[in-house]
Amino acid sequence: MNFEGIYNYYEYLVDGHLNGHAAMQGKDTDYIQDVACISLNQLPVKYIRHAVDLAFYITAAERKQIQNDVQEAVNQAIKQIEKHRG
């Protein structure tokens, strides 16, 4: 079976969140990848074929909760990395 067209929706969201996150400005690739890994390890997995597919299967409240969960996971990941780099 070919899994090439299947994606974890949270990877897409974390990537988008990190690209717009002020704390990522000026950080090196290793730092950003560490934040992404730690964030994703805190989140569930939701596989999709197309992001638009998910829009039909979740409510606005669920979408808002997912966005909040991503934001919280990224913030916790940054705190964890900063604590260990201390």
Coordinates of N, CA, C and O in Angstrom, one line a residue:
M1 N 0.8 -1.2 0.0 CA 0.0 0.0 0.0 C 0.9 1.2 0.0 O 1.9 1.3 0.7
N2 N 0.5 2.2 -0.7 CA 1.2 3.5 -0.8 C 0.6 4.5 0.1 O -0.6 4.9 -0.1
F3 N 1.3 5.0 1.1 CA 0.8 6.0 2.0 C 1.2 7.4 1.7 O 1.1 8.3 2.5
E4 N 1.7 7.6 0.5 CA 2.2 8.9 0.1 C 1.2 10.0 0.2 O 1.6 11.2 0.5
G5 N 0.0 9.8 0.0 CA -1.0 10.9 0.0 C -1.8 11.0 1.3 O -2.8 11.7 1.4
I6 N -1.2 10.4 2.4 CA -1.8 10.4 3.7 C -1.0 11.3 4.6 O 0.2 11.1 4.7
Y7 N -1.6 12.2 5.4 CA -0.9 13.1 6.2 C -1.5 13.2 7.6 O -2.7 13.0 7.8
N8 N -0.7 13.5 8.6 CA -1.1 13.8 9.9 C -1.5 15.3 9.9 O -0.7 16.1 9.8
Y9 N -2.8 15.5 10.2 CA -3.3 16.9 10.2 C -2.6 17.8 11.1 O -2.3 19.0 10.9
Y10 N -2.2 17.2 12.3 CA -1.5 18.0 13.3 C -0.1 18.5 12.8 O 0.3 19.5 13.2
E11 N 0.5 17.7 11.9 CA 1.8 18.2 11.4 C 1.6 19.5 10.6 O 2.4 20.4 10.7
Y12 N 0.6 19.5 9.8 CA 0.2 20.7 9.0 C 0.0 21.9 9.9 O 0.4 23.0 9.7
L13 N -0.8 21.6 11.0 CA -1.2 22.7 11.9 C 0.1 23.2 12.7 O 0.2 24.4 12.9
V14 N 0.9 22.3 13.2 CA 2.1 22.7 13.9 C 3.0 23.5 13.0 O 3.6 24.5 13.4
D15 N 3.2 23.0 11.8 CA 4.1 23.7 10.9 C 3.6 25.1 10.6 O 4.3 26.1 10.7
G16 N 2.3 25.3 10.4 CA 1.7 26.6 10.2 C 1.8 27.5 11.4 O 2.1 28.7 11.3
H17 N 1.6 26.9 12.6 CA 1.8 27.7 13.8 C 3.2 28.1 14.0 O 3.4 29.3 14.4
L18 N 4.1 27.2 13.8 CA 5.6 27.6 14.0 C 6.0 28.7 13.0 O 6.8 29.6 13.4
N19 N 5.5 28.6 11.8 CA 5.9 29.6 10.8 C 5.4 31.0 11.2 O 6.0 32.0 10.8
G20 N 4.3 31.1 11.9 CA 3.8 32.4 12.4 C 4.1 32.8 13.8 O 3.7 33.8 14.3
H21 N 4.9 32.0 14.5 CA 5.1 32.2 15.9 C 6.3 33.1 16.1 O 7.4 32.8 15.6
A22 N 6.2 34.1 16.8 CA 7.2 35.1 17.0 C 8.5 34.5 17.7 O 9.6 34.9 17.4
A23 N 8.3 33.6 18.6 CA 9.4 32.9 19.3 C 10.3 32.2 18.3 O 11.4 31.9 18.7
M24 N 9.8 31.9 17.1 CA 10.7 31.1 16.2 C 11.5 32.0 15.3 O 12.4 31.5 14.6
Q25 N 11.3 33.3 15.4 CA 12.1 34.2 14.6 C 13.6 34.2 15.0 O 13.9 34.3 16.2
G26 N 14.4 33.9 14.0 CA 15.8 33.9 14.3 C 16.4 32.6 14.9 O 17.6 32.5 15.2
K27 N 15.5 31.6 15.1 CA 15.9 30.3 15.6 C 16.4 29.4 14.5 O 16.0 29.5 13.4
D28 N 17.4 28.6 14.8 CA 17.9 27.7 13.8 C 17.0 26.5 13.6 O 16.0 26.3 14.3
T29 N 17.3 25.8 12.5 CA 16.4 24.7 12.1 C 16.3 23.6 13.1 O 15.2 23.1 13.4
D30 N 17.4 23.3 13.8 CA 17.4 22.3 14.8 C 16.4 22.7 16.0 O 15.7 21.8 16.4
Y31 N 16.4 23.9 16.4 CA 15.5 24.4 17.4 C 14.1 24.2 17.0 O 13.3 23.7 17.7
I32 N 13.8 24.7 15.8 CA 12.4 24.6 15.3 C 12.0 23.2 15.2 O 10.8 22.8 15.5
Q33 N 12.8 22.3 14.7 CA 12.5 20.9 14.5 C 12.3 20.2 15.9 O 11.4 19.4 16.1
D34 N 13.1 20.6 16.9 CA 12.9 20.1 18.2 C 11.5 20.5 18.8 O 10.8 19.7 19.4
V35 N 11.1 21.8 18.6 CA 9.8 22.3 19.0 C 8.7 21.5 18.3 O 7.8 21.1 19.0
A36 N 8.9 21.3 17.0 CA 7.9 20.5 16.3 C 7.7 19.1 16.8 O 6.6 18.7 17.0
C37 N 8.8 18.4 17.0 CA 8.8 17.0 17.5 C 8.1 17.0 18.9 O 7.2 16.1 19.1
I38 N 8.5 17.8 19.8 CA 7.9 17.8 21.2 C 6.5 18.2 21.1 O 5.7 17.5 21.8
S39 N 6.1 19.1 20.3 CA 4.7 19.5 20.2 C 3.9 18.3 19.6 O 2.8 18.0 20.2
L40 N 4.3 17.7 18.6 CA 3.6 16.6 18.0 C 3.5 15.4 18.9 O 2.5 14.7 18.9
N41 N 4.5 15.2 19.7 CA 4.4 14.1 20.7 C 3.3 14.3 21.8 O 2.9 13.4 22.4
Q42 N 2.9 15.6 21.9 CA 1.9 15.9 22.9 C 0.5 15.8 22.3 O -0.5 15.8 23.1
L43 N 0.4 15.7 21.0 CA -0.9 15.8 20.3 C -1.3 14.4 19.8 O -0.5 13.6 19.5
P44 N -2.6 14.2 19.6 CA -3.1 13.0 19.0 C -2.7 13.0 17.5 O -2.3 14.0 17.0
V45 N -2.9 11.9 16.9 CA -2.7 11.8 15.5 C -4.1 11.8 14.8 O -5.0 11.1 15.2
K46 N -4.2 12.6 13.7 CA -5.4 12.6 12.9 C -5.0 12.6 11.5 O -4.6 13.6 10.9
Y47 N -5.1 11.4 10.9 CA -4.6 11.2 9.5 C -5.7 11.7 8.5 O -6.9 11.4 8.8
I48 N -5.3 12.3 7.5 CA -6.2 12.8 6.4 C -5.6 12.6 5.1 O -4.3 12.4 5.0
R49 N -6.4 12.7 4.1 CA -5.8 12.7 2.7 C -5.8 14.2 2.2 O -4.8 14.6 1.5
H50 N -6.8 15.0 2.5 CA -6.8 16.4 2.1 C -7.4 17.2 3.3 O -8.3 16.8 3.9
A51 N -6.8 18.3 3.5 CA -7.2 19.2 4.6 C -8.7 19.5 4.5 O -9.4 19.6 5.5
V52 N -9.1 19.7 3.3 CA -10.5 20.1 3.1 C -11.5 18.9 3.5 O -12.6 19.2 4.0
D53 N -11.0 17.7 3.5 CA -11.8 16.6 4.0 C -12.2 16.7 5.4 O -13.3 16.4 5.8
L54 N -11.3 17.2 6.2 CA -11.5 17.3 7.6 C -12.6 18.4 7.9 O -13.4 18.2 8.9
A55 N -12.7 19.4 7.1 CA -13.7 20.4 7.3 C -15.1 19.9 7.3 O -16.0 20.5 8.0
F56 N -15.4 18.8 6.7 CA -16.7 18.3 6.6 C -17.0 17.4 7.8 O -18.2 17.0 8.0
Y57 N -16.0 17.0 8.6 CA -16.2 16.0 9.6 C -16.0 16.6 11.0 O -16.2 15.8 12.0
I58 N -15.6 17.8 11.2 CA -15.5 18.4 12.5 C -16.3 19.7 12.6 O -16.5 20.4 11.6
T59 N -16.8 19.9 13.8 CA -17.6 21.2 14.1 C -16.6 22.3 14.3 O -15.4 22.2 14.5
A60 N -17.2 23.5 14.3 CA -16.4 24.7 14.5 C -15.8 24.7 15.9 O -14.6 25.1 16.1
A61 N -16.5 24.1 16.9 CA -16.0 24.0 18.2 C -14.8 23.0 18.3 O -13.8 23.3 19.0
E62 N -14.9 21.9 17.6 CA -13.8 21.0 17.5 C -12.6 21.6 16.8 O -11.4 21.4 17.3
R63 N -12.8 22.4 15.8 CA -11.7 23.0 15.1 C -11.0 24.0 16.0 O -9.8 24.1 16.1
K64 N -11.8 24.8 16.8 CA -11.2 25.7 17.7 C -10.4 25.0 18.8 O -9.3 25.5 19.2
Q65 N -10.9 23.9 19.3 CA -10.2 23.1 20.3 C -8.9 22.6 19.8 O -7.9 22.6 20.4
I66 N -8.9 22.1 18.5 CA -7.7 21.6 17.9 C -6.7 22.7 17.8 O -5.5 22.5 18.1
Q67 N -7.1 23.9 17.4 CA -6.2 25.0 17.3 C -5.6 25.4 18.6 O -4.4 25.7 18.8
N68 N -6.4 25.4 19.7 CA -6.0 25.7 21.0 C -5.0 24.6 21.5 O -4.0 25.0 22.2
D69 N -5.3 23.4 21.2 CA -4.4 22.3 21.6 C -3.0 22.4 20.9 O -2.0 22.2 21.6
V70 N -3.0 22.8 19.7 CA -1.7 23.0 19.0 C -1.0 24.2 19.6 O 0.2 24.1 19.9
Q71 N -1.6 25.3 19.9 CA -1.0 26.4 20.5 C -0.4 26.1 21.8 O 0.8 26.4 22.1
E72 N -1.1 25.3 22.6 CA -0.7 24.9 24.0 C 0.5 24.0 23.8 O 1.5 24.1 24.6
A73 N 0.5 23.0 22.9 CA 1.6 22.1 22.7 C 2.8 22.8 22.3 O 3.9 22.5 22.8
V74 N 2.7 23.8 21.4 CA 3.9 24.5 21.0 C 4.5 25.3 22.1 O 5.7 25.3 22.4
N75 N 3.6 26.0 22.9 CA 4.1 26.8 24.0 C 4.8 25.9 25.1 O 5.8 26.3 25.6
Q76 N 4.2 24.7 25.3 CA 4.8 23.8 26.3 C 6.2 23.3 25.8 O 7.1 23.2 26.5
A77 N 6.3 23.0 24.5 CA 7.5 22.6 23.9 C 8.6 23.6 24.0 O 9.7 23.3 24.4
I78 N 8.3 24.9 23.7 CA 9.2 25.9 23.9 C 9.7 26.1 25.3 O 10.9 26.2 25.5
K79 N 8.8 26.0 26.2 CA 9.2 26.1 27.7 C 10.1 24.9 28.0 O 11.1 25.1 28.7
Q80 N 9.8 23.7 27.6 CA 10.6 22.6 27.9 C 12.0 22.7 27.3 O 13.0 22.4 28.0
I81 N 12.1 23.1 26.1 CA 13.4 23.3 25.4 C 14.2 24.4 26.1 O 15.4 24.2 26.4
E82 N 13.6 25.5 26.4 CA 14.3 26.6 27.1 C 14.8 26.2 28.5 O 15.9 26.6 28.9
K83 N 14.0 25.4 29.2 CA 14.4 24.9 30.5 C 15.6 24.0 30.4 O 16.5 24.1 31.3
H84 N 15.7 23.2 29.4 CA 16.8 22.3 29.3 C 18.1 23.0 28.7 O 19.2 22.5 28.9
R85 N 17.9 24.0 28.0 CA 19.0 24.8 27.4 C 19.6 25.7 28.5 O 20.7 26.1 28.3
G86 N 18.7 26.1 29.4 CA 19.0 27.0 30.5 C 20.3 27.4 30.8 O 20.9 28.2 31.2

